Coordinates of C-alpha atoms in Angstrom, one line a residue:
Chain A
X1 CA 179.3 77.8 19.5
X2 CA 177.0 77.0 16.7
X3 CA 174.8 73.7 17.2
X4 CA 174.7 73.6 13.1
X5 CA 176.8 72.0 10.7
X6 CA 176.6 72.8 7.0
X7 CA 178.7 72.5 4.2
X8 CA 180.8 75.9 3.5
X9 CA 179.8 76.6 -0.6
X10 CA 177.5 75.0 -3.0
X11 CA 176.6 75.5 -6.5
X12 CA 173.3 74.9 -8.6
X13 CA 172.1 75.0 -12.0
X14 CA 169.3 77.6 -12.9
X15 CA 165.9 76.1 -12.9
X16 CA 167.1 72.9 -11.1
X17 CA 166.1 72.1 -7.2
X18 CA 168.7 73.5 -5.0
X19 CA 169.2 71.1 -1.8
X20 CA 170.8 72.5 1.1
X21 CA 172.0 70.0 4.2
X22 CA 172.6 70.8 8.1
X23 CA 173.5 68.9 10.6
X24 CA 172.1 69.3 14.2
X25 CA 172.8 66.5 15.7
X26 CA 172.4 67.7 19.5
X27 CA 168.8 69.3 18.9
X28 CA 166.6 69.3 22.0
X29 CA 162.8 68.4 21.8
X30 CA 162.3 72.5 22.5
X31 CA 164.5 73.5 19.5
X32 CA 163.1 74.8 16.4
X33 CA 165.1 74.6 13.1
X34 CA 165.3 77.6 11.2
X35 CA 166.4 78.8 7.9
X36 CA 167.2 82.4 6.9
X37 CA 169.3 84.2 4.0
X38 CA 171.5 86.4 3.3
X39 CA 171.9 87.8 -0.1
X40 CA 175.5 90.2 -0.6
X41 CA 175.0 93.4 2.0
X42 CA 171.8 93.3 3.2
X43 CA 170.0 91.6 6.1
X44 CA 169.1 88.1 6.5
X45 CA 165.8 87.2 5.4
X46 CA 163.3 84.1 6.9
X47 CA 163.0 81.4 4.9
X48 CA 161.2 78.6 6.8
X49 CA 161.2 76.8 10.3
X50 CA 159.9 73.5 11.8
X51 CA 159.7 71.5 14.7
X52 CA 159.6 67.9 13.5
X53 CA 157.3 68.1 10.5
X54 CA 158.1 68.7 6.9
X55 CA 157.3 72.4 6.2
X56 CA 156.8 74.2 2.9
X57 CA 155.7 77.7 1.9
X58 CA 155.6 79.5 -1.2
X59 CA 159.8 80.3 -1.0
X60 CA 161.3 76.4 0.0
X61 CA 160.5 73.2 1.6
X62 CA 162.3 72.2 4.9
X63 CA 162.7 68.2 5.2
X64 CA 163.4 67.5 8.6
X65 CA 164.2 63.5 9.7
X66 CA 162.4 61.6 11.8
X67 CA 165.3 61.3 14.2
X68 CA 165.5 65.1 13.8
X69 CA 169.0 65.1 13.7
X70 CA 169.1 66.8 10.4
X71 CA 167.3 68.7 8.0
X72 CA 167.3 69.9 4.1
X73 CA 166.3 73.0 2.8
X74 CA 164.9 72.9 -0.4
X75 CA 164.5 75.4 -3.2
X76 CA 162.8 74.0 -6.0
X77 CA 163.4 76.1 -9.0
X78 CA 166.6 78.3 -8.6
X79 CA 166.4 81.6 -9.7
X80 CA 169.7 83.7 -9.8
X81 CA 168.1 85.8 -7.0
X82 CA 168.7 83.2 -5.1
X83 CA 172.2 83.8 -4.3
X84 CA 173.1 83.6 -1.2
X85 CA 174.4 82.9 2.0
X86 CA 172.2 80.2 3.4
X87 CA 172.2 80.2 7.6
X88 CA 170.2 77.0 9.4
X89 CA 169.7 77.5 13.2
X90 CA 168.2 75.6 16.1
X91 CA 166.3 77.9 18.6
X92 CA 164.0 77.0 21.3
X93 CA 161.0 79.2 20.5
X94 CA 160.1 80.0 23.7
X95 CA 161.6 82.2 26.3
X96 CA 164.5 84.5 25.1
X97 CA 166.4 82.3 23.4
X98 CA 168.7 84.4 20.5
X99 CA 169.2 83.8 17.2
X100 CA 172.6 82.4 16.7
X101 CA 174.6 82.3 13.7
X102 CA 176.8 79.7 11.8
X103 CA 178.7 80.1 8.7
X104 CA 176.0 79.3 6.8
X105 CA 176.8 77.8 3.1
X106 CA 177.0 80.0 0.3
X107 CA 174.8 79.1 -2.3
X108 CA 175.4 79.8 -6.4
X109 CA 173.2 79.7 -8.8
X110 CA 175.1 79.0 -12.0
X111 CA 173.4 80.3 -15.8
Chain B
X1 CA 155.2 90.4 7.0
X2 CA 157.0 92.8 9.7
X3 CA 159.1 95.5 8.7
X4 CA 162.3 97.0 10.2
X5 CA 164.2 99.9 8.9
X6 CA 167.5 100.9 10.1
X7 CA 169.1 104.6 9.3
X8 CA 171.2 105.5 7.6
X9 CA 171.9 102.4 5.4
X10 CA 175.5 103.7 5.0
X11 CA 177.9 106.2 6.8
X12 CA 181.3 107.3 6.4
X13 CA 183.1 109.6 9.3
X14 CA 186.4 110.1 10.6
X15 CA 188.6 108.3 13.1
X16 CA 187.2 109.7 16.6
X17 CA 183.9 111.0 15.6
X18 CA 180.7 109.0 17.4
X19 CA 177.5 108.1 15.0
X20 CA 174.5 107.1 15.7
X21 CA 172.7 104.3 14.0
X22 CA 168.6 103.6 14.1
X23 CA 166.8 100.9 14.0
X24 CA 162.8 101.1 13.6
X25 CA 159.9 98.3 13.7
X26 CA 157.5 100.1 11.1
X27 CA 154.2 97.9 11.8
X28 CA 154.2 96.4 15.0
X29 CA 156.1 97.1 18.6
X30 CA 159.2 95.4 19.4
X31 CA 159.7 94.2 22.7
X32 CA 162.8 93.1 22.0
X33 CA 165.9 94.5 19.7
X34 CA 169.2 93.0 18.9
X35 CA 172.2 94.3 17.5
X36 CA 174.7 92.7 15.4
X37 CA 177.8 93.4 13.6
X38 CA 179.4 91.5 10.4
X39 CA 182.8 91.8 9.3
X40 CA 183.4 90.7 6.2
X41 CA 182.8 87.1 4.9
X42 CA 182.2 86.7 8.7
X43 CA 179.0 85.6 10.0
X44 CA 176.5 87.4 12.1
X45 CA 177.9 88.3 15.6
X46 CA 175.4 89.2 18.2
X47 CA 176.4 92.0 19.9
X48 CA 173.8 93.1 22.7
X49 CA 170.0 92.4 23.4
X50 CA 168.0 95.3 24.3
X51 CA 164.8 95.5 25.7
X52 CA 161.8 98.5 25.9
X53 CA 162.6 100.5 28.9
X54 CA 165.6 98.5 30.1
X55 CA 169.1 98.5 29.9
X56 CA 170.6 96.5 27.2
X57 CA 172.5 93.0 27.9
X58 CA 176.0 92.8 26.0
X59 CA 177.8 89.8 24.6
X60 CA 181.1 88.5 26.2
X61 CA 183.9 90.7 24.5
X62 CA 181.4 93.6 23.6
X63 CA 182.1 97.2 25.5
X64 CA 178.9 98.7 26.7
X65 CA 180.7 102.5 27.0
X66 CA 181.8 102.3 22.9
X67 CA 179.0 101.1 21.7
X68 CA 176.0 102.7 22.8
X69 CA 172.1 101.2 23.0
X70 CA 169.2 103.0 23.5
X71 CA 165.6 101.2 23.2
X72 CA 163.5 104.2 24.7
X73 CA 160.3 103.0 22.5
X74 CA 158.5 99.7 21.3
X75 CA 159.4 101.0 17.8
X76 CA 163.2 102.8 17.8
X77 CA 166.6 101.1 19.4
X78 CA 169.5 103.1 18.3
X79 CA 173.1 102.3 18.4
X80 CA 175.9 104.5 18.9
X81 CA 179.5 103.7 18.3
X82 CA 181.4 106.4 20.5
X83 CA 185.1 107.1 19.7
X84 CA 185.1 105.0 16.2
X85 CA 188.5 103.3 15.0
X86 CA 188.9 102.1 11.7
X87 CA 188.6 98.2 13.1
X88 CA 184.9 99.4 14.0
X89 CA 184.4 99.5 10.1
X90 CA 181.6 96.9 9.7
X91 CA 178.0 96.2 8.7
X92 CA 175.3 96.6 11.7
X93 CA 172.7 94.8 11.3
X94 CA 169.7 95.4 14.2
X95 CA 166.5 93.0 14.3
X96 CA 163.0 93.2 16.7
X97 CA 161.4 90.9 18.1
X98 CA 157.0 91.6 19.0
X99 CA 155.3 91.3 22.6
X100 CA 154.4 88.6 24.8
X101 CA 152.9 85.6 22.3
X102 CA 155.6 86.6 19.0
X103 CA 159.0 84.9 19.1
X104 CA 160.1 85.6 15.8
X105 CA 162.8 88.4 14.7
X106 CA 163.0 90.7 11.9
X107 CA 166.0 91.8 10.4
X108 CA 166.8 95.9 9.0
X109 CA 168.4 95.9 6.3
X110 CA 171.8 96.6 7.8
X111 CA 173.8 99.8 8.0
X112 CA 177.4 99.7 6.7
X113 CA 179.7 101.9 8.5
X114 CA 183.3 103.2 7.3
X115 CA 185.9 105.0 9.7
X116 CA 188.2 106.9 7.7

């Protein structure tokens, strides 16, 4: 049972900030929140994770509140590339904890 | 950043036939490999966890004699779907996980398999 919640589609102009919301409302203080990708038939690719902070690297920012109840992943300038099936997961990042999957939302870039 | 192949990155065989799928960490040694399988417009299913030297752990639902794991190294794990249906028609995906210290996992690029 996923511990995310995140809306199924959403579309975004080219060139604007694309803002993608989850829900994890029953993280733990041990949970990480992750981000990967999936663009059409090939395997997801890392994005980002945090703990409580704001992160950012050179592919999107992750907002995180304070309450750490949810999070937003942010992709400033939209490229087409970006296309994708957008997965956010909570993992405590010790032990063996495995990666599980949502639904993710499926991200569009529009022209 | 770490890099993990998988071979072949498409097969087609017939209704009965077994084939073998592999899944390599190219630049560092991985622990830990999991297997997952994606129907499509499905999400990622976790299918078994496998680690060096050790038999591998399958998910509720998942049966260990059809679907094969081998993880004889810290660089190959290899997958082998025995007796495939067409219903085992799907896109395996396999990712590693490094040593003692390195918690995060690295996804192949996912082999798509067709059972004529």
């Amino acid at each position: 049972d996923a511990k995310t919640t995140q809306p199924t589609s959403m579309d975004c102009a080219e060139g604007r900030a694309a803002n993608l919301p989850c829900n994890h409302s029953t993280i733990s203080g041990n949970e990480y929140v992750y981000w990967y990708r999936q663009i059409h038939s090939q395997g997801p690719q890392y994005i980002i994770h945090g703990l409580k902070n704001n992160e950012t690297n050179e592919m999107a920012s992750l907002i995180i509140t304070e309450d750490r109840k949810s999070s937003t992943l942010i992709l400033p300038h939209a490229t087409l590339r970006d296309t994708a099936v957008y997965y956010c997961i909570v993992r405590a990042i010790f032990g063996n904890e495995k990666l599980t999957f949502g639904t993710g939302t499926r991200l569009t870039i529009i022209p | 950043g770490a890099v993990v192949s998988q071979h072949p990155s498409w097969v087609i065989c017939k209704s009965g036939t077994s084939v073998k799928i592999e899944c390599r960490s190219l630049d560092f040694q991985a622990t830990t490999m999991f297997w997952y399988r994606q129907f499509p417009k499905q999400s990622l299913m976790l299918m078994a966890t496998s680690n060096e030297g050790s038999k591998a752990t399958y998910e509720q639902g998942v049966e260990k004699d059809k679907f094969l794991i081998n993880h004889a190294s810290l660089t190959l794990s290899t997958l082998t779907v025995t007796s495939a249906h067409p219903e085992d028609s799907s896109f395996y995906i396999c990712s590693a996980r490094g040593g003692t210290g390195s918690y995060e996992q690295y996804f192949g690029p996912g082999t798509r398999l067709t059972v004529t």
